[in-house]
Structure formats: C-alpha cells, structure tokens
Amino acid sequence: MLDFKPLLLSTKPLLDPFFFQYGEGSCQHSFAAAYCLQEKYGNLYAVKNDFLFILRQNRCNENEEVYLFPLGNIKDGKKALETLLSEAHKKGKKLVFETVTEKAKNFIEENYPEQFYIEEKRDNAEYIFNREKLAELKGKEYEGKRWEVHRFQKEFEGRYSIEELVPSYFEEVKAFSRRWYDDFYTEETNAQLRAEEKALDNALENFYELGFHGLVILIDSKIAAFEYGTPLNQDTYDGFVEKADRSYKYIYKMLNNTVADRCPGSIKWLNWEEDLGHEGLRKMKLSYRPEYLLKKYLVKEKD
C-alpha cells in the first residue's frame, strides 16, 4: 500500500520536480497550492515508482477515494492507476480523480475505455493568457483595457505607488483581505471563502519558503490592491491570489496589467485559475481574451 504523509515545507524539494515537469501548468499542480489548501482538501502525498500521488482525504467518503491524477511520465501511467485502483478496492471503494487535465483524460479513455465515467467541469477550467499581450495591451482588441489603465494612472497620479509585497505589508494584507471577504460572505459561499482565507494565512506565514512573490498597489499610502503567485513551471505563472478595493475605479485593470508587466521575461503564460461558475468572474476573464482554456474533468470509476 502507499504510505501517505502530510505535506511539510521540508518535502518541497522532493515534490517540486513532479509538479514542474508533469503539472501541465495547472494551478492545482503546485506544491504551494497543495500545501496552502491542506485544510480544505486534506491533502496527503506519497511517492512510488517515480509517481507523485495526492490523496484528497477530505473529499473522500464511504464509497469513494478521491485523488489528483498521478504526476509522472504518463507513458507509465497504467502502473500508477493500477496502484490507486488497488488502494481504493482494498477499502471497498471506487476510485475518483478530480481536476483531471485533458491529457490525463485522454489517457484514461484510451487505456480504460469502459471503466470510468468522465465529465467535463467547465467551472473548473483554467484561463491561460499570453503574458506579453496583457503587459502591453496593444491593438484594438485591448483598446478598452488600455484606456482604463491610463484612466486609473491619470486619476490617481501622485497618490498611488506600486511596491513589492514584502513582510512589512503582511499584516495590512491580512486585514485588507478580511474586509474583502466580509463583503462577499453568504450562506452559500461561507465554506469556500473561509478555506481561501485560511490558504492566504498559510501562504503569508511561509511566503518565501513556498516560492511566492507579489506586489501591492498603495493609494494615499494604504493598500488598495495586492497580488501574489508562484511559477508553475519554467514558462507559466499562477496568479494565486489577487484582491482589490473596487471603490477605486479601474484598479483591477491596473493590477492585472502591472502583474503581467512585472513578471519575469521567461514567463510566457499567466494562469488566472478557474471562475468556479461565477458569472461576473467568467465574463471578466473572457473579456481579456485567453489564449486557451485548460479543460478539467471529473473522473469516476463505474460500478
């Protein structure tokens, strides 16, 4: 059986190569995400036969064992899947994979054509953007965004500054984030937002150890927006968290443009993660014209 263990900061050097090489630029496939969201998903890890296995303990139930698709050379994927099928069946459960990429979905269809139900989850599709396009905002297609950035710069000229997110700002970021979450809490969103809030606390407590870097926009010397993220591989950056005070008009446009502009030149793609079915968020992300959507699937073993 697999020996599952909790994700500790000390395990990052061991697990990072799996995420970087086999994660396909998905926001779910980073040590930072797996670590920061441990309370939400109950993530545990095991490494065997050159594969990384992530068990989502909190998503399991009496009938299902829930994992991320194993990270390793997909040519040897049958060995990894057989391992997880054995794990699940020993417990009298069915095997389930969440947030499966299209590459992994195709592998399952080819090698296990009658064994799994597969459902595309549009709400979990990840938005992938060309960093250079969002940094430069050239051409007619970005004319509106470009105008809004310039409008922000003109309206708050002399009042705003952009700084690196460093520890001296962490407590103010936490307080800003608490106020932001309070504005969005409802009975339906409470659990999700509480999990996000805990993930933010985890990130700031271990900011540099997790490989994060970010920025803040200050207006009148107070935080009006912040963002932080981490590379998913050599050419993809995950915007892990971004928050802004909407009372400052066009501030999100300014934040998005600044993040793209200040990313290292080696970064080609920006991952803006999912919209989770939020209509306004989906409309906004599509308005920036993503290069493509990284499709995601839910895969369940049949009875």
mmCIF file of C-alpha atoms in Angstrom:
data_model
loop_
_atom_site.group_PDB
_atom_site.id
_atom_site.type_symbol
_atom_site.label_atom_id
_atom_site.label_comp_id
_atom_site.label_asym_id
_atom_site.label_seq_id
_atom_site.Cartn_x
_atom_site.Cartn_y
_atom_site.Cartn_z
ATOM 1 C CA MET A 1 0.000 0.000 0.000
ATOM 2 C CA LEU A 2 1.007 3.611 -0.462
ATOM 3 C CA ASP A 3 2.434 5.385 2.557
ATOM 4 C CA PHE A 4 0.607 8.725 2.594
ATOM 5 C CA LYS A 5 2.101 11.581 4.603
ATOM 6 C CA PRO A 6 1.235 15.239 5.302
ATOM 7 C CA LEU A 7 2.818 17.920 3.139
ATOM 8 C CA LEU A 8 5.520 19.709 5.093
ATOM 9 C CA LEU A 9 7.723 22.556 3.948
ATOM 10 C CA SER A 10 10.659 20.158 4.160
ATOM 11 C CA THR A 11 9.056 17.991 1.446
ATOM 12 C CA LYS A 12 9.008 20.793 -1.142
ATOM 13 C CA PRO A 13 12.391 19.903 -2.742
ATOM 14 C CA LEU A 14 11.210 16.303 -3.154
ATOM 15 C CA LEU A 15 7.811 17.149 -4.676
ATOM 16 C CA ASP A 16 8.578 20.242 -6.766
ATOM 17 C CA PRO A 17 10.142 18.309 -9.681
ATOM 18 C CA PHE A 18 6.937 16.299 -10.127
ATOM 19 C CA PHE A 19 4.782 19.430 -10.222
ATOM 20 C CA PHE A 20 7.140 21.352 -12.502
ATOM 21 C CA GLN A 21 7.696 18.548 -15.018
ATOM 22 C CA TYR A 22 4.262 16.931 -15.110
ATOM 23 C CA GLY A 23 1.821 19.543 -13.828
ATOM 24 C CA GLU A 24 0.891 20.900 -17.300
ATOM 25 C CA GLY A 25 0.719 24.460 -15.977
ATOM 26 C CA SER A 26 -2.407 23.724 -13.915
ATOM 27 C CA CYS A 27 -2.971 25.824 -10.808
ATOM 28 C CA GLN A 28 -3.859 22.621 -8.936
ATOM 29 C CA HIS A 29 -0.424 21.216 -9.673
ATOM 30 C CA SER A 30 1.968 23.136 -7.470
ATOM 31 C CA PHE A 31 3.431 22.478 -4.073
ATOM 32 C CA ALA A 32 2.221 25.899 -2.951
ATOM 33 C CA ALA A 33 -1.404 25.081 -3.812
ATOM 34 C CA ALA A 34 -1.273 21.605 -2.296
ATOM 35 C CA TYR A 35 0.296 22.954 0.892
ATOM 36 C CA CYS A 36 -1.861 26.054 1.350
ATOM 37 C CA LEU A 37 -5.115 24.175 0.716
ATOM 38 C CA GLN A 38 -4.413 21.273 3.057
ATOM 39 C CA GLU A 39 -7.221 22.242 5.416
ATOM 40 C CA LYS A 40 -9.720 22.397 2.544
ATOM 41 C CA TYR A 41 -8.828 19.145 0.793
ATOM 42 C CA GLY A 42 -6.956 17.221 3.469
ATOM 43 C CA ASN A 43 -4.069 16.707 1.036
ATOM 44 C CA LEU A 44 -1.652 13.878 1.720
ATOM 45 C CA TYR A 45 1.155 12.695 -0.557
ATOM 46 C CA ALA A 46 3.013 9.522 -1.436
ATOM 47 C CA VAL A 47 5.836 8.853 -3.892
ATOM 48 C CA LYS A 48 6.272 5.453 -5.501
ATOM 49 C CA ASN A 49 7.698 4.172 -8.797
ATOM 50 C CA ASP A 50 8.567 7.714 -9.948
ATOM 51 C CA PHE A 51 4.996 8.991 -9.465
ATOM 52 C CA LEU A 52 3.601 11.529 -7.045
ATOM 53 C CA PHE A 53 0.186 10.656 -5.620
ATOM 54 C CA ILE A 54 -2.004 13.276 -3.923
ATOM 55 C CA LEU A 55 -4.888 11.962 -1.816
ATOM 56 C CA ARG A 56 -7.682 14.474 -1.110
ATOM 57 C CA GLN A 57 -8.653 12.987 2.211
ATOM 58 C CA ASN A 58 -11.433 15.485 2.977
ATOM 59 C CA ARG A 59 -13.118 14.729 -0.344
ATOM 60 C CA CYS A 60 -13.308 11.001 0.291
ATOM 61 C CA ASN A 61 -16.461 9.332 1.550
ATOM 62 C CA GLU A 62 -17.617 5.842 2.429
ATOM 63 C CA ASN A 63 -17.887 4.924 -1.249
ATOM 64 C CA GLU A 64 -15.114 6.914 -2.973
ATOM 65 C CA GLU A 65 -11.372 7.502 -2.670
ATOM 66 C CA VAL A 66 -10.531 10.870 -4.237
ATOM 67 C CA TYR A 67 -7.159 11.796 -5.753
ATOM 68 C CA LEU A 68 -5.499 14.112 -8.188
ATOM 69 C CA PHE A 69 -4.337 12.248 -11.273
ATOM 70 C CA PRO A 70 -0.838 10.837 -10.530
ATOM 71 C CA LEU A 71 2.048 13.064 -11.580
ATOM 72 C CA GLY A 72 4.746 11.245 -13.508
ATOM 73 C CA ASN A 73 5.605 10.015 -17.000
ATOM 74 C CA ILE A 74 2.185 9.260 -18.459
ATOM 75 C CA LYS A 75 3.699 6.516 -20.620
ATOM 76 C CA ASP A 76 3.951 4.546 -17.373
ATOM 77 C CA GLY A 77 0.551 5.730 -16.201
ATOM 78 C CA LYS A 78 -1.098 2.297 -16.154
ATOM 79 C CA LYS A 79 1.206 1.223 -13.353
ATOM 80 C CA ALA A 80 0.188 4.305 -11.337
ATOM 81 C CA LEU A 81 -3.535 3.828 -11.970
ATOM 82 C CA GLU A 82 -3.368 0.161 -11.072
ATOM 83 C CA THR A 83 -1.755 1.169 -7.791
ATOM 84 C CA LEU A 84 -4.631 3.532 -6.974
ATOM 85 C CA LEU A 85 -7.300 1.073 -8.107
ATOM 86 C CA SER A 86 -5.793 -1.445 -5.730
ATOM 87 C CA GLU A 87 -5.714 1.129 -2.910
ATOM 88 C CA ALA A 88 -9.371 2.014 -3.392
ATOM 89 C CA HIS A 89 -10.603 -1.555 -3.831
ATOM 90 C CA LYS A 90 -8.876 -2.755 -0.679
ATOM 91 C CA LYS A 91 -11.078 -0.249 1.167
ATOM 92 C CA GLY A 92 -14.166 -1.366 -0.714
ATOM 93 C CA LYS A 93 -14.366 1.964 -2.556
ATOM 94 C CA LYS A 94 -14.414 3.334 -6.100
ATOM 95 C CA LEU A 95 -11.581 5.446 -7.490
ATOM 96 C CA VAL A 96 -12.248 9.135 -8.257
ATOM 97 C CA PHE A 97 -9.981 11.752 -9.832
ATOM 98 C CA GLU A 98 -10.700 15.483 -9.545
ATOM 99 C CA THR A 99 -9.446 18.342 -11.745
ATOM 100 C CA VAL A 100 -8.145 15.967 -14.410
ATOM 101 C CA THR A 101 -6.475 17.615 -17.415
ATOM 102 C CA GLU A 102 -7.351 16.692 -20.985
ATOM 103 C CA LYS A 103 -4.075 14.841 -21.458
ATOM 104 C CA ALA A 104 -4.823 12.612 -18.491
ATOM 105 C CA LYS A 105 -8.458 12.247 -19.552
ATOM 106 C CA ASN A 106 -7.360 11.027 -22.973
ATOM 107 C CA PHE A 107 -5.041 8.503 -21.349
ATOM 108 C CA ILE A 108 -7.900 7.111 -19.264
ATOM 109 C CA GLU A 109 -10.201 6.888 -22.280
ATOM 110 C CA GLU A 110 -7.554 5.048 -24.285
ATOM 111 C CA ASN A 111 -6.489 2.602 -21.598
ATOM 112 C CA TYR A 112 -9.671 2.170 -19.531
ATOM 113 C CA PRO A 113 -12.447 2.795 -22.079
ATOM 114 C CA GLU A 114 -15.257 1.107 -20.124
ATOM 115 C CA GLN A 115 -14.128 1.567 -16.556
ATOM 116 C CA PHE A 116 -14.706 5.267 -15.793
ATOM 117 C CA TYR A 117 -17.358 7.942 -16.161
ATOM 118 C CA ILE A 118 -15.818 11.188 -17.425
ATOM 119 C CA GLU A 119 -17.483 14.599 -17.076
ATOM 120 C CA GLU A 120 -16.084 17.928 -18.219
ATOM 121 C CA LYS A 121 -16.311 20.569 -15.474
ATOM 122 C CA ARG A 122 -16.483 23.951 -17.180
ATOM 123 C CA ASP A 123 -16.491 25.804 -13.857
ATOM 124 C CA ASN A 124 -13.033 24.360 -13.135
ATOM 125 C CA ALA A 125 -11.452 25.208 -16.496
ATOM 126 C CA GLU A 126 -8.364 27.381 -16.043
ATOM 127 C CA TYR A 127 -7.794 30.574 -18.034
ATOM 128 C CA ILE A 128 -4.393 30.758 -19.715
ATOM 129 C CA PHE A 129 -3.201 34.118 -21.061
ATOM 130 C CA ASN A 130 -0.234 35.342 -23.058
ATOM 131 C CA ARG A 131 1.743 37.402 -20.555
ATOM 132 C CA GLU A 132 3.215 39.774 -23.144
ATOM 133 C CA LYS A 133 -0.227 40.661 -24.519
ATOM 134 C CA LEU A 134 -1.569 41.545 -21.067
ATOM 135 C CA ALA A 135 1.557 43.538 -20.252
ATOM 136 C CA GLU A 136 1.475 45.600 -23.461
ATOM 137 C CA LEU A 137 -2.305 45.759 -24.138
ATOM 138 C CA LYS A 138 -1.602 46.535 -27.780
ATOM 139 C CA GLY A 139 -4.125 46.694 -30.595
ATOM 140 C CA LYS A 140 -7.808 47.325 -30.976
ATOM 141 C CA GLU A 141 -8.851 44.231 -29.031
ATOM 142 C CA TYR A 142 -7.314 45.694 -25.860
ATOM 143 C CA GLU A 143 -8.205 49.320 -26.534
ATOM 144 C CA GLY A 144 -10.766 49.439 -23.710
ATOM 145 C CA LYS A 145 -8.441 47.841 -21.165
ATOM 146 C CA ARG A 146 -5.609 50.162 -22.189
ATOM 147 C CA TRP A 147 -7.854 53.208 -21.758
ATOM 148 C CA GLU A 148 -8.945 52.064 -18.293
ATOM 149 C CA VAL A 149 -5.353 51.581 -17.132
ATOM 150 C CA HIS A 150 -4.434 55.052 -18.385
ATOM 151 C CA ARG A 151 -7.538 56.460 -16.711
ATOM 152 C CA PHE A 152 -6.516 54.954 -13.376
ATOM 153 C CA GLN A 153 -2.998 56.335 -13.728
ATOM 154 C CA LYS A 154 -4.313 59.807 -14.512
ATOM 155 C CA GLU A 155 -6.983 59.885 -11.803
ATOM 156 C CA PHE A 156 -4.635 58.746 -9.036
ATOM 157 C CA GLU A 157 -1.474 60.427 -10.295
ATOM 158 C CA GLY A 158 0.711 61.409 -7.364
ATOM 159 C CA ARG A 159 -1.427 59.361 -4.980
ATOM 160 C CA TYR A 160 -0.578 55.781 -5.948
ATOM 161 C CA SER A 161 2.563 53.683 -5.921
ATOM 162 C CA ILE A 162 3.381 50.065 -6.701
ATOM 163 C CA GLU A 163 5.611 48.163 -4.301
ATOM 164 C CA GLU A 164 6.891 44.643 -3.861
ATOM 165 C CA LEU A 165 4.836 42.593 -1.414
ATOM 166 C CA VAL A 166 7.252 42.170 1.499
ATOM 167 C CA PRO A 167 6.749 41.063 5.137
ATOM 168 C CA SER A 168 6.209 44.615 6.376
ATOM 169 C CA TYR A 169 2.920 44.594 4.420
ATOM 170 C CA PHE A 170 1.694 41.152 5.520
ATOM 171 C CA GLU A 171 -0.468 42.264 8.448
ATOM 172 C CA GLU A 172 -2.069 45.013 6.382
ATOM 173 C CA VAL A 173 -2.715 42.496 3.595
ATOM 174 C CA LYS A 174 -4.427 40.173 6.091
ATOM 175 C CA ALA A 175 -6.619 42.984 7.399
ATOM 176 C CA PHE A 176 -7.442 44.109 3.858
ATOM 177 C CA SER A 177 -8.307 40.544 2.913
ATOM 178 C CA ARG A 178 -10.587 40.093 5.940
ATOM 179 C CA ARG A 179 -12.585 43.165 4.905
ATOM 180 C CA TRP A 180 -12.726 41.931 1.309
ATOM 181 C CA TYR A 181 -14.062 38.540 2.359
ATOM 182 C CA ASP A 182 -16.646 40.098 4.689
ATOM 183 C CA ASP A 183 -18.181 41.862 1.695
ATOM 184 C CA PHE A 184 -18.718 38.551 -0.129
ATOM 185 C CA TYR A 185 -19.764 36.154 2.622
ATOM 186 C CA THR A 186 -23.131 34.496 2.143
ATOM 187 C CA GLU A 187 -24.520 31.253 3.480
ATOM 188 C CA GLU A 188 -23.603 29.581 0.177
ATOM 189 C CA THR A 189 -20.057 30.987 -0.117
ATOM 190 C CA ASN A 190 -19.058 30.803 3.551
ATOM 191 C CA ALA A 191 -17.196 27.458 3.471
ATOM 192 C CA GLN A 192 -15.334 28.248 0.258
ATOM 193 C CA LEU A 193 -14.274 31.726 1.343
ATOM 194 C CA ARG A 194 -13.185 30.540 4.783
ATOM 195 C CA ALA A 195 -10.967 27.958 3.089
ATOM 196 C CA GLU A 196 -9.498 30.669 0.833
ATOM 197 C CA GLU A 197 -8.870 32.853 3.862
ATOM 198 C CA LYS A 198 -7.007 30.053 5.623
ATOM 199 C CA ALA A 199 -4.981 29.415 2.464
ATOM 200 C CA LEU A 200 -3.968 33.084 2.428
ATOM 201 C CA ASP A 201 -2.819 32.845 6.051
ATOM 202 C CA ASN A 202 -0.781 29.733 5.217
ATOM 203 C CA ALA A 203 0.785 31.475 2.241
ATOM 204 C CA LEU A 204 1.832 34.593 4.131
ATOM 205 C CA GLU A 205 3.207 32.598 7.047
ATOM 206 C CA ASN A 206 5.557 30.736 4.682
ATOM 207 C CA PHE A 207 5.739 33.213 1.826
ATOM 208 C CA TYR A 208 9.308 32.847 0.630
ATOM 209 C CA GLU A 209 9.635 29.172 1.561
ATOM 210 C CA LEU A 210 6.700 28.448 -0.781
ATOM 211 C CA GLY A 211 8.249 30.428 -3.626
ATOM 212 C CA PHE A 212 5.713 33.256 -3.653
ATOM 213 C CA HIS A 213 6.321 36.807 -4.770
ATOM 214 C CA GLY A 214 3.843 39.608 -5.303
ATOM 215 C CA LEU A 215 3.029 43.300 -5.289
ATOM 216 C CA VAL A 216 0.794 45.861 -3.639
ATOM 217 C CA ILE A 217 -0.815 48.980 -5.050
ATOM 218 C CA LEU A 218 -0.880 51.772 -2.497
ATOM 219 C CA ILE A 219 -3.208 54.766 -2.704
ATOM 220 C CA ASP A 220 -2.551 57.522 -0.196
ATOM 221 C CA SER A 221 -0.020 55.140 1.404
ATOM 222 C CA LYS A 222 -2.653 52.466 2.135
ATOM 223 C CA ILE A 223 -3.076 49.117 0.398
ATOM 224 C CA ALA A 224 -5.755 49.326 -2.269
ATOM 225 C CA ALA A 225 -4.862 46.071 -4.052
ATOM 226 C CA PHE A 226 -2.446 43.167 -3.784
ATOM 227 C CA GLU A 227 -1.435 40.056 -5.708
ATOM 228 C CA TYR A 228 0.904 37.166 -5.174
ATOM 229 C CA GLY A 229 1.689 33.991 -7.044
ATOM 230 C CA THR A 230 4.301 31.448 -7.977
ATOM 231 C CA PRO A 231 5.761 29.828 -11.112
ATOM 232 C CA LEU A 232 4.130 26.526 -12.062
ATOM 233 C CA ASN A 233 6.981 25.629 -14.395
ATOM 234 C CA GLN A 234 9.623 27.447 -16.405
ATOM 235 C CA ASP A 235 7.181 29.433 -18.528
ATOM 236 C CA THR A 236 3.873 29.604 -16.575
ATOM 237 C CA TYR A 237 2.984 31.803 -13.616
ATOM 238 C CA ASP A 238 -0.002 31.170 -11.344
ATOM 239 C CA GLY A 239 -1.737 34.283 -10.018
ATOM 240 C CA PHE A 240 -2.564 32.587 -6.724
ATOM 241 C CA VAL A 241 -4.462 35.437 -5.062
ATOM 242 C CA GLU A 242 -5.424 38.954 -6.111
ATOM 243 C CA LYS A 243 -7.710 41.330 -4.271
ATOM 244 C CA ALA A 244 -8.565 44.989 -4.813
ATOM 245 C CA ASP A 245 -10.834 47.683 -3.411
ATOM 246 C CA ARG A 246 -13.415 48.271 -6.125
ATOM 247 C CA SER A 247 -14.199 51.736 -4.793
ATOM 248 C CA TYR A 248 -11.086 52.793 -6.704
ATOM 249 C CA LYS A 249 -12.280 52.730 -10.290
ATOM 250 C CA TYR A 250 -10.315 50.593 -12.766
ATOM 251 C CA ILE A 251 -7.998 49.288 -10.055
ATOM 252 C CA TYR A 252 -8.362 45.669 -11.151
ATOM 253 C CA LYS A 253 -7.357 46.655 -14.672
ATOM 254 C CA MET A 254 -4.295 48.367 -13.251
ATOM 255 C CA LEU A 255 -3.473 45.364 -11.080
ATOM 256 C CA ASN A 256 -3.791 42.854 -13.933
ATOM 257 C CA ASN A 257 -1.639 44.949 -16.238
ATOM 258 C CA THR A 258 1.031 45.514 -13.593
ATOM 259 C CA VAL A 259 1.287 41.829 -12.670
ATOM 260 C CA ALA A 260 1.772 40.892 -16.334
ATOM 261 C CA ASP A 261 4.311 43.674 -16.835
ATOM 262 C CA ARG A 262 6.385 42.787 -13.774
ATOM 263 C CA CYS A 263 6.512 39.018 -14.293
ATOM 264 C CA PRO A 264 9.962 37.749 -15.290
ATOM 265 C CA GLY A 265 10.594 37.767 -19.027
ATOM 266 C CA SER A 266 10.952 33.980 -19.027
ATOM 267 C CA ILE A 267 7.243 33.688 -18.197
ATOM 268 C CA LYS A 268 5.162 33.242 -21.331
ATOM 269 C CA TRP A 269 1.824 32.220 -19.836
ATOM 270 C CA LEU A 270 -0.314 33.543 -16.989
ATOM 271 C CA ASN A 271 -2.726 31.144 -15.318
ATOM 272 C CA TRP A 272 -5.730 33.037 -13.931
ATOM 273 C CA GLU A 273 -7.201 29.865 -12.457
ATOM 274 C CA GLU A 274 -10.915 28.964 -12.548
ATOM 275 C CA ASP A 275 -14.077 31.055 -12.434
ATOM 276 C CA LEU A 276 -15.929 28.397 -10.351
ATOM 277 C CA GLY A 277 -19.130 29.226 -12.190
ATOM 278 C CA HIS A 278 -19.237 32.851 -11.031
ATOM 279 C CA GLU A 279 -20.938 34.678 -13.898
ATOM 280 C CA GLY A 280 -19.244 38.043 -13.344
ATOM 281 C CA LEU A 281 -15.810 36.478 -12.940
ATOM 282 C CA ARG A 282 -16.273 34.424 -16.100
ATOM 283 C CA LYS A 283 -17.305 37.474 -18.091
ATOM 284 C CA MET A 284 -14.306 39.447 -16.854
ATOM 285 C CA LYS A 285 -11.777 36.713 -17.606
ATOM 286 C CA LEU A 286 -13.172 36.091 -21.073
ATOM 287 C CA SER A 287 -13.019 39.834 -21.796
ATOM 288 C CA TYR A 288 -9.205 39.592 -21.608
ATOM 289 C CA ARG A 289 -9.252 37.015 -24.434
ATOM 290 C CA PRO A 290 -7.466 33.961 -23.021
ATOM 291 C CA GLU A 291 -5.190 32.062 -25.373
ATOM 292 C CA TYR A 292 -6.979 28.889 -24.338
ATOM 293 C CA LEU A 293 -8.864 27.229 -21.504
ATOM 294 C CA LEU A 294 -7.124 24.385 -19.721
ATOM 295 C CA LYS A 295 -10.056 21.980 -19.614
ATOM 296 C CA LYS A 296 -10.693 19.979 -16.450
ATOM 297 C CA TYR A 297 -12.609 16.767 -15.888
ATOM 298 C CA LEU A 298 -14.125 14.735 -13.081
ATOM 299 C CA VAL A 299 -13.403 11.007 -13.488
ATOM 300 C CA LYS A 300 -15.273 8.337 -11.509
ATOM 301 C CA GLU A 301 -14.893 4.599 -11.591
ATOM 302 C CA LYS A 302 -18.037 2.801 -12.688
ATOM 303 C CA ASP A 303 -19.831 0.240 -10.530
#
